[in-house]
Amino acid sequence: MINQLSELAYFGGEPKFKEKLFVGRPNIGNRDILLNRINDMLDRRWLSNNGVFVQDFEQRIADYLGVKHCIAVCNGTIALELVIRALELKEEVIIPSFTFIATAHALQWQEITPIFCDVDPKTHTLDPEKVESLITPHTSGIMGVHVWGQPCDVESLTEIADKHQLKLMFDASHAFGCSHQGKMIGNFGSAEVFSFHATKFINTFEGGAIVTNDDQLNQKLRLMKNFGFSDFDKVIYLGTNGKMSEISAAMGLTSLESMEEFIDVNRRNYHYYQEGLANIPEISLFPVNESEKHNYQYIILDIDEEKTQVSRDLLIKILHAENVIARRYFYPGCHRMEPYRSYFPHAGLLLPETEKLAQRVLVLPTGTTISEDDISKICQIIQIVVANEIKETNRDSE
Ligand code: T4K
């Protein structure tokens, strides 16, 4: 129990955690099974290029999501780039600015301009009305992001895309294992993209996947991710190297087999945070819709300084001093990062909700390395900070 401010590491006390607690610590799954798979792979001497593990991984994902095709690739960013190219997006594509920078870069990398749209503060996802107001004769598509695993307003975005004959795709990097109105994420738009980066609850070290119900798109994407090869010595399309390696798929399969266990741990942690923060009404925990399937991978706090009298950034400093490495995802918003900041210096004027969220959101550690006791201590630290309305200058007077 922390009783006095002077016990906080920020004010010179001992850090409450000896080891750093990170957001995005990888889940490992059954190590023996993983190592057996790696041994099999070595015995087979088949390390990449559509090996048996990749094929199995793709099939299991497609079956789990109830989607026709899954194309495993080397990371989520390449997956986005491939879909953007396969859908022949050009000129302008509307995306949120409140996302990881890869969403915007995947477009700009292909000299397509990301048009940053504001988000709904309740869902942190694209605000459909604002999307419609940004459509011009140059718009070729819309890319929604199911940030934190929170589904976009898929119905409104589909209606808008259909009405204006635009392509619709989703960056579902955070949303593997989540559903929307009973249907698994992965079934919406022309295609959806997952990231299986080490920090995701299902990981392949580095990796990603594209899922689609469109047969033609599937064929095109399979060619594109393998240099356009259709057979030995036969290239029929412009392509790149987007292949997932066998060792990644081995990790992915092992990860998938422990998926329910990872979700149980994340759900349990979410409820511990809910309990621990319940007596700090100034702070809200981003809610998970528990009537849907969810991966509970992100613990998101909204720190509104007007209510807490403590700034989000000071709270982060205090947590870091305790070895709780909380993060400010997705500060400061893509529009304030290069090259977009230079291209559109006034973009923030059209993004008031994004600007507010970028100042207020704080992400806390969860996953299989975080215990109930860790969460209880983290919540106590937050409680004492808010109860004392700590300001940067307080440190000098302690
Ligand atoms: N779209 C969206 C919406 C995304 O969020 C992402 C990725 C993408 C697209 C692109 O997908 P990928 O191409 O990455 O597959 C991290 C991840 O690198 C990134 O994959 C993820 N989103 C983003 C939300 O988070 P950083 O810059 O925060 O990474 P970093 O190195 O600070 O790692 C986060 C924390 O995880 C660290 O504090 C320590 C811990 N960690 C990390 C690794 C890699 C470990 O404990 N062990 C590890 O092996 O971006």
GROMACS .gro file of C-alpha atoms in nm, residues 13-369:
model
  357
   13GLY     CA    1   1.116   0.651  -0.324
   14GLU     CA    2   1.202   0.299  -0.434
   15PRO     CA    3   1.045   0.197  -0.769
   16LYS     CA    4   0.750  -0.035  -0.696
   17PHE     CA    5   0.868  -0.277  -0.966
   18LYS     CA    6   1.222  -0.413  -0.991
   19GLU     CA    7   1.180  -0.515  -1.356
   20LYS     CA    8   1.022  -0.293  -1.618
   21LEU     CA    9   0.660  -0.374  -1.708
   22PHE     CA   10   0.609  -0.314  -2.082
   23VAL     CA   11   0.306  -0.264  -2.302
   24GLY     CA   12   0.332  -0.530  -2.573
   25ARG     CA   13   0.538  -0.796  -2.397
   26PRO     CA   14   0.509  -1.099  -2.629
   27ASN     CA   15   0.297  -1.402  -2.538
   28ILE     CA   16   0.496  -1.719  -2.606
   29GLY     CA   17   0.257  -2.016  -2.582
   30ASN     CA   18   0.382  -2.372  -2.540
   31ARG     CA   19   0.760  -2.353  -2.577
   32ASP     CA   20   0.808  -2.730  -2.622
   33ILE     CA   21   0.559  -2.743  -2.906
   34LEU     CA   22   0.726  -2.443  -3.068
   35LEU     CA   23   1.072  -2.598  -3.039
   36ASN     CA   24   0.942  -2.929  -3.179
   37ARG     CA   25   0.800  -2.743  -3.474
   38ILE     CA   26   1.129  -2.564  -3.531
   39ASN     CA   27   1.310  -2.900  -3.521
   40ASP     CA   28   1.066  -3.046  -3.775
   41MET     CA   29   1.119  -2.746  -3.995
   42LEU     CA   30   1.497  -2.788  -3.979
   43ASP     CA   31   1.466  -3.160  -4.057
   44ARG     CA   32   1.249  -3.079  -4.356
   45ARG     CA   33   1.491  -2.810  -4.470
   46TRP     CA   34   1.198  -2.604  -4.586
   47LEU     CA   35   1.235  -2.259  -4.437
   48SER     CA   36   1.023  -2.028  -4.650
   49ASN     CA   37   0.825  -2.005  -4.978
   50ASN     CA   38   0.481  -2.137  -4.889
   51GLY     CA   39   0.591  -2.420  -4.660
   52VAL     CA   40   0.356  -2.651  -4.472
   53PHE     CA   41   0.345  -2.434  -4.159
   54VAL     CA   42   0.244  -2.127  -4.360
   55GLN     CA   43  -0.026  -2.324  -4.541
   56ASP     CA   44  -0.158  -2.465  -4.213
   57PHE     CA   45  -0.150  -2.122  -4.047
   58GLU     CA   46  -0.345  -1.967  -4.336
   59GLN     CA   47  -0.607  -2.243  -4.329
   60ARG     CA   48  -0.658  -2.224  -3.953
   61ILE     CA   49  -0.704  -1.847  -3.967
   62ALA     CA   50  -0.950  -1.868  -4.257
   63ASP     CA   51  -1.149  -2.138  -4.074
   64TYR     CA   52  -1.149  -1.949  -3.746
   65LEU     CA   53  -1.271  -1.627  -3.908
   66GLY     CA   54  -1.512  -1.791  -4.149
   67VAL     CA   55  -1.343  -1.613  -4.437
   68LYS     CA   56  -1.259  -1.765  -4.778
   69HIS     CA   57  -0.893  -1.668  -4.811
   70CYS     CA   58  -0.605  -1.589  -4.581
   71ILE     CA   59  -0.269  -1.481  -4.721
   72ALA     CA   60   0.008  -1.485  -4.462
   73VAL     CA   61   0.276  -1.220  -4.513
   74CYS     CA   62   0.599  -1.097  -4.353
   75ASN     CA   63   0.443  -0.807  -4.157
   76GLY     CA   64   0.129  -0.596  -4.126
   77THR     CA   65   0.277  -0.297  -4.309
   78ILE     CA   66   0.358  -0.499  -4.622
   79ALA     CA   67   0.010  -0.652  -4.595
   80LEU     CA   68  -0.142  -0.302  -4.610
   81GLU     CA   69   0.082  -0.204  -4.901
   82LEU     CA   70  -0.016  -0.515  -5.095
   83VAL     CA   71  -0.390  -0.462  -5.049
   84ILE     CA   72  -0.362  -0.093  -5.139
   85ARG     CA   73  -0.185  -0.188  -5.460
   86ALA     CA   74  -0.408  -0.485  -5.541
   87LEU     CA   75  -0.719  -0.268  -5.502
   88GLU     CA   76  -0.554  -0.013  -5.735
   89LEU     CA   77  -0.605   0.271  -5.492
   90LYS     CA   78  -0.468   0.601  -5.617
   91GLU     CA   79  -0.453   0.978  -5.551
   92GLU     CA   80  -0.637   1.013  -5.217
   93VAL     CA   81  -0.746   0.763  -4.955
   94ILE     CA   82  -0.931   0.862  -4.639
   95ILE     CA   83  -0.788   0.722  -4.315
   96PRO     CA   84  -0.787   0.822  -3.948
   97SER     CA   85  -0.488   1.012  -3.813
   98PHE     CA   86  -0.539   0.840  -3.478
   99THR     CA   87  -0.353   0.520  -3.572
  100PHE     CA   88  -0.004   0.373  -3.585
  101ILE     CA   89   0.207   0.549  -3.847
  102ALA     CA   90   0.217   0.238  -4.071
  103THR     CA   91  -0.144   0.298  -4.181
  104ALA     CA   92  -0.045   0.632  -4.338
  105HIS     CA   93   0.300   0.525  -4.457
  106ALA     CA   94   0.161   0.224  -4.647
  107LEU     CA   95  -0.023   0.476  -4.869
  108GLN     CA   96   0.240   0.748  -4.893
  109TRP     CA   97   0.505   0.484  -4.977
  110GLN     CA   98   0.308   0.435  -5.300
  111GLU     CA   99   0.266   0.809  -5.351
  112ILE     CA  100  -0.100   0.800  -5.252
  113THR     CA  101  -0.204   1.087  -5.026
  114PRO     CA  102  -0.354   0.988  -4.691
  115ILE     CA  103  -0.643   1.225  -4.618
  116PHE     CA  104  -0.667   1.239  -4.241
  117CYS     CA  105  -1.017   1.220  -4.102
  118ASP     CA  106  -1.128   1.281  -3.745
  119VAL     CA  107  -1.255   1.002  -3.521
  120ASP     CA  108  -1.559   0.953  -3.303
  121PRO     CA  109  -1.438   1.018  -2.945
  122LYS     CA  110  -1.655   0.734  -2.814
  123THR     CA  111  -1.511   0.463  -3.041
  124HIS     CA  112  -1.176   0.618  -3.144
  125THR     CA  113  -1.256   0.502  -3.501
  126LEU     CA  114  -1.342   0.697  -3.820
  127ASP     CA  115  -1.640   0.930  -3.791
  128PRO     CA  116  -1.849   0.837  -4.099
  129GLU     CA  117  -2.006   1.184  -4.137
  130LYS     CA  118  -1.663   1.342  -4.146
  131VAL     CA  119  -1.545   1.078  -4.393
  132GLU     CA  120  -1.822   1.177  -4.633
  133SER     CA  121  -1.732   1.545  -4.605
  134LEU     CA  122  -1.374   1.470  -4.718
  135ILE     CA  123  -1.465   1.286  -5.039
  136THR     CA  124  -1.346   1.463  -5.356
  137PRO     CA  125  -1.317   1.355  -5.723
  138HIS     CA  126  -0.964   1.239  -5.630
  139THR     CA  127  -1.075   1.000  -5.356
  140SER     CA  128  -1.024   0.635  -5.451
  141GLY     CA  129  -1.087   0.461  -5.121
  142ILE     CA  130  -1.145   0.453  -4.746
  143MET     CA  131  -0.931   0.261  -4.499
  144GLY     CA  132  -1.086   0.223  -4.154
  145VAL     CA  133  -0.879   0.114  -3.856
  146HIS     CA  134  -1.036  -0.106  -3.587
  147VAL     CA  135  -0.815   0.058  -3.329
  148TRP     CA  136  -0.774  -0.132  -2.997
  149GLY     CA  137  -0.990  -0.407  -3.155
  150GLN     CA  138  -1.291  -0.172  -3.148
  151PRO     CA  139  -1.478  -0.227  -3.476
  152CYS     CA  140  -1.531   0.075  -3.701
  153ASP     CA  141  -1.885   0.175  -3.793
  154VAL     CA  142  -1.864  -0.081  -4.071
  155GLU     CA  143  -2.224  -0.038  -4.191
  156SER     CA  144  -2.201   0.341  -4.241
  157LEU     CA  145  -1.858   0.318  -4.404
  158THR     CA  146  -1.982   0.045  -4.641
  159GLU     CA  147  -2.283   0.257  -4.734
  160ILE     CA  148  -2.066   0.563  -4.802
  161ALA     CA  149  -1.815   0.360  -5.005
  162ASP     CA  150  -2.093   0.204  -5.214
  163LYS     CA  151  -2.267   0.538  -5.268
  164HIS     CA  152  -1.948   0.704  -5.393
  165GLN     CA  153  -1.808   0.393  -5.566
  166LEU     CA  154  -1.501   0.385  -5.347
  167LYS     CA  155  -1.295   0.088  -5.239
  168LEU     CA  156  -1.318   0.001  -4.869
  169MET     CA  157  -1.051  -0.184  -4.672
  170PHE     CA  158  -0.969  -0.217  -4.305
  171ASP     CA  159  -0.650  -0.207  -4.106
  172ALA     CA  160  -0.747  -0.472  -3.851
  173SER     CA  161  -0.397  -0.495  -3.703
  174HIS     CA  162  -0.540  -0.481  -3.348
  175ALA     CA  163  -0.855  -0.678  -3.410
  176PHE     CA  164  -0.768  -1.044  -3.455
  177GLY     CA  165  -1.019  -1.244  -3.250
  178CYS     CA  166  -1.274  -0.960  -3.233
  179SER     CA  167  -1.625  -0.968  -3.373
  180HIS     CA  168  -1.874  -0.709  -3.492
  181GLN     CA  169  -2.245  -0.789  -3.463
  182GLY     CA  170  -2.157  -1.154  -3.424
  183LYS     CA  171  -1.938  -1.169  -3.736
  184MET     CA  172  -1.562  -1.200  -3.704
  185ILE     CA  173  -1.350  -0.902  -3.806
  186GLY     CA  174  -1.187  -1.012  -4.130
  187ASN     CA  175  -1.514  -1.034  -4.322
  188PHE     CA  176  -1.566  -0.665  -4.392
  189GLY     CA  177  -1.474  -0.441  -4.688
  190SER     CA  178  -1.279  -0.582  -4.984
  191ALA     CA  179  -1.004  -0.706  -4.754
  192GLU     CA  180  -0.881  -0.673  -4.396
  193VAL     CA  181  -0.525  -0.678  -4.267
  194PHE     CA  182  -0.392  -0.821  -3.938
  195SER     CA  183  -0.055  -0.765  -3.776
  196PHE     CA  184   0.112  -1.054  -3.595
  197HIS     CA  185   0.403  -0.844  -3.472
  198ALA     CA  186   0.568  -0.961  -3.148
  199THR     CA  187   0.359  -0.708  -2.952
  200LYS     CA  188   0.025  -0.848  -3.074
  201PHE     CA  189  -0.156  -1.112  -2.868
  202ILE     CA  190  -0.110  -1.365  -3.151
  203ASN     CA  191   0.240  -1.323  -3.287
  204THR     CA  192   0.467  -1.467  -3.552
  205PHE     CA  193   0.773  -1.265  -3.432
  206GLU     CA  194   0.714  -1.037  -3.733
  207GLY     CA  195   0.418  -1.111  -3.955
  208GLY     CA  196   0.075  -1.029  -4.079
  209ALA     CA  197  -0.210  -1.160  -4.287
  210ILE     CA  198  -0.460  -1.040  -4.543
  211VAL     CA  199  -0.806  -1.193  -4.537
  212THR     CA  200  -1.066  -1.158  -4.809
  213ASN     CA  201  -1.376  -1.324  -4.948
  214ASP     CA  202  -1.286  -1.206  -5.300
  215ASP     CA  203  -1.139  -1.488  -5.516
  216GLN     CA  204  -0.979  -1.259  -5.773
  217LEU     CA  205  -0.820  -1.037  -5.512
  218ASN     CA  206  -0.683  -1.348  -5.341
  219GLN     CA  207  -0.518  -1.466  -5.664
  220LYS     CA  208  -0.369  -1.126  -5.730
  221LEU     CA  209  -0.235  -1.092  -5.375
  222ARG     CA  210  -0.076  -1.437  -5.384
  223LEU     CA  211   0.112  -1.343  -5.699
  224MET     CA  212   0.209  -1.003  -5.566
  225LYS     CA  213   0.354  -1.134  -5.240
  226ASN     CA  214   0.581  -1.376  -5.434
  227PHE     CA  215   0.740  -1.150  -5.700
  228GLY     CA  216   0.455  -1.229  -5.942
  229PHE     CA  217   0.570  -1.591  -5.993
  230SER     CA  218   0.295  -1.822  -6.119
  231ASP     CA  219   0.531  -2.116  -6.179
  232PHE     CA  220   0.903  -2.192  -6.199
  233ASP     CA  221   1.062  -1.930  -6.427
  234LYS     CA  222   0.726  -1.766  -6.496
  235VAL     CA  223   0.645  -1.416  -6.375
  236ILE     CA  224   0.306  -1.285  -6.482
  237TYR     CA  225   0.262  -0.985  -6.254
  238LEU     CA  226   0.456  -0.710  -6.079
  239GLY     CA  227   0.531  -0.832  -5.728
  240THR     CA  228   0.747  -0.800  -5.423
  241ASN     CA  229   0.870  -1.029  -5.146
  242GLY     CA  230   0.594  -1.036  -4.885
  243LYS     CA  231   0.627  -1.402  -4.788
  244MET     CA  232   0.596  -1.527  -4.431
  245SER     CA  233   0.880  -1.758  -4.326
  246GLU     CA  234   0.825  -2.105  -4.180
  247ILE     CA  235   0.968  -2.013  -3.841
  248SER     CA  236   0.719  -1.729  -3.817
  249ALA     CA  237   0.433  -1.960  -3.908
  250ALA     CA  238   0.558  -2.212  -3.648
  251MET     CA  239   0.528  -1.939  -3.387
  252GLY     CA  240   0.189  -1.836  -3.529
  253LEU     CA  241   0.049  -2.189  -3.505
  254THR     CA  242   0.178  -2.225  -3.149
  255SER     CA  243   0.034  -1.886  -3.063
  256LEU     CA  244  -0.305  -1.976  -3.216
  257GLU     CA  245  -0.319  -2.293  -3.007
  258SER     CA  246  -0.291  -2.083  -2.689
  259MET     CA  247  -0.520  -1.809  -2.811
  260GLU     CA  248  -0.809  -1.878  -2.574
  261GLU     CA  249  -0.569  -1.883  -2.280
  262PHE     CA  250  -0.418  -1.546  -2.387
  263ILE     CA  251  -0.765  -1.397  -2.419
  264ASP     CA  252  -0.865  -1.531  -2.076
  265VAL     CA  253  -0.559  -1.367  -1.921
  266ASN     CA  254  -0.622  -1.039  -2.102
  267ARG     CA  255  -0.990  -1.045  -2.002
  268ARG     CA  256  -0.901  -1.120  -1.641
  269ASN     CA  257  -0.649  -0.830  -1.645
  270TYR     CA  258  -0.906  -0.595  -1.796
  271HIS     CA  259  -1.146  -0.678  -1.512
  272TYR     CA  260  -0.871  -0.630  -1.249
  273TYR     CA  261  -0.800  -0.287  -1.398
  274GLN     CA  262  -1.174  -0.213  -1.402
  275GLU     CA  263  -1.194  -0.296  -1.028
  276GLY     CA  264  -0.872  -0.116  -0.940
  277LEU     CA  265  -0.975   0.203  -1.118
  278ALA     CA  266  -1.339   0.197  -1.006
  279ASN     CA  267  -1.274   0.435  -0.717
  280ILE     CA  268  -1.100   0.692  -0.940
  281PRO     CA  269  -1.407   0.838  -1.115
  282GLU     CA  270  -1.194   1.109  -1.280
  283ILE     CA  271  -1.035   0.844  -1.503
  284SER     CA  272  -1.216   0.626  -1.752
  285LEU     CA  273  -1.112   0.291  -1.891
  286PHE     CA  274  -1.192   0.247  -2.263
  287PRO     CA  275  -1.478  -0.005  -2.253
  288VAL     CA  276  -1.483  -0.341  -2.425
  289ASN     CA  277  -1.820  -0.449  -2.562
  290GLU     CA  278  -1.840  -0.780  -2.379
  291SER     CA  279  -2.134  -0.904  -2.584
  292GLU     CA  280  -1.891  -0.946  -2.875
  293LYS     CA  281  -1.574  -1.154  -2.906
  294HIS     CA  282  -1.271  -0.947  -2.809
  295ASN     CA  283  -0.898  -0.994  -2.752
  296TYR     CA  284  -0.870  -0.736  -2.467
  297GLN     CA  285  -0.516  -0.665  -2.589
  298TYR     CA  286  -0.505  -0.294  -2.500
  299ILE     CA  287  -0.581  -0.129  -2.166
  300ILE     CA  288  -0.662   0.231  -2.257
  301LEU     CA  289  -0.711   0.511  -2.007
  302ASP     CA  290  -0.858   0.851  -2.083
  303ILE     CA  291  -0.680   1.110  -1.869
  304ASP     CA  292  -0.873   1.434  -1.902
  305GLU     CA  293  -0.663   1.689  -1.717
  306GLU     CA  294  -0.967   1.907  -1.649
  307LYS     CA  295  -1.111   1.623  -1.441
  308THR     CA  296  -0.797   1.468  -1.293
  309GLN     CA  297  -0.604   1.792  -1.238
  310VAL     CA  298  -0.303   1.581  -1.338
  311SER     CA  299  -0.169   1.577  -1.691
  312ARG     CA  300  -0.142   1.251  -1.884
  313ASP     CA  301   0.224   1.324  -1.952
  314LEU     CA  302   0.307   1.374  -1.585
  315LEU     CA  303   0.125   1.053  -1.497
  316ILE     CA  304   0.338   0.873  -1.760
  317LYS     CA  305   0.657   1.014  -1.605
  318ILE     CA  306   0.546   0.899  -1.260
  319LEU     CA  307   0.460   0.551  -1.390
  320HIS     CA  308   0.790   0.525  -1.578
  321ALA     CA  309   0.977   0.614  -1.259
  322GLU     CA  310   0.804   0.311  -1.099
  323ASN     CA  311   0.915   0.096  -1.398
  324VAL     CA  312   0.566   0.084  -1.548
  325ILE     CA  313   0.642   0.169  -1.910
  326ALA     CA  314   0.298   0.305  -2.006
  327ARG     CA  315   0.267   0.437  -2.364
  328ARG     CA  316   0.105   0.736  -2.535
  329TYR     CA  317  -0.033   0.551  -2.842
  330PHE     CA  318  -0.091   0.724  -3.092
  331TYR     CA  319   0.064   1.054  -2.987
  332PRO     CA  320   0.091   1.303  -3.151
  333GLY     CA  321  -0.130   1.167  -3.434
  334CYS     CA  322   0.002   1.079  -3.781
  335HIS     CA  323  -0.074   1.430  -3.909
  336ARG     CA  324   0.185   1.568  -3.668
  337MET     CA  325   0.456   1.329  -3.783
  338GLU     CA  326   0.676   1.357  -4.092
  339PRO     CA  327   0.629   1.378  -4.380
  340TYR     CA  328   0.261   1.463  -4.317
  341ARG     CA  329   0.336   1.746  -4.076
  342SER     CA  330   0.526   1.928  -4.352
  343TYR     CA  331   0.273   1.842  -4.622
  344PHE     CA  332  -0.033   1.949  -4.419
  345PRO     CA  333   0.081   2.186  -4.144
  346HIS     CA  334  -0.276   2.288  -4.059
  347ALA     CA  335  -0.435   1.940  -4.065
  348GLY     CA  336  -0.501   1.958  -3.692
  349LEU     CA  337  -0.773   2.219  -3.748
  350LEU     CA  338  -0.993   1.949  -3.899
  351LEU     CA  339  -0.901   1.690  -3.636
  352PRO     CA  340  -1.018   1.827  -3.300
  353GLU     CA  341  -1.113   1.488  -3.152
  354THR     CA  342  -0.788   1.329  -3.267
  355GLU     CA  343  -0.591   1.613  -3.112
  356LYS     CA  344  -0.773   1.568  -2.780
  357LEU     CA  345  -0.726   1.191  -2.776
  358ALA     CA  346  -0.357   1.223  -2.860
  359GLN     CA  347  -0.321   1.438  -2.545
  360ARG     CA  348  -0.527   1.210  -2.321
  361VAL     CA  349  -0.480   0.844  -2.407
  362LEU     CA  350  -0.250   0.632  -2.196
  363VAL     CA  351  -0.190   0.259  -2.258
  364LEU     CA  352  -0.106   0.028  -1.967
  365PRO     CA  353   0.072  -0.310  -1.963
  366THR     CA  354  -0.131  -0.629  -1.987
  367GLY     CA  355  -0.083  -0.984  -2.116
  368THR     CA  356   0.062  -1.301  -1.973
  369THR     CA  357   0.352  -1.130  -1.794
   0.00000   0.00000   0.00000
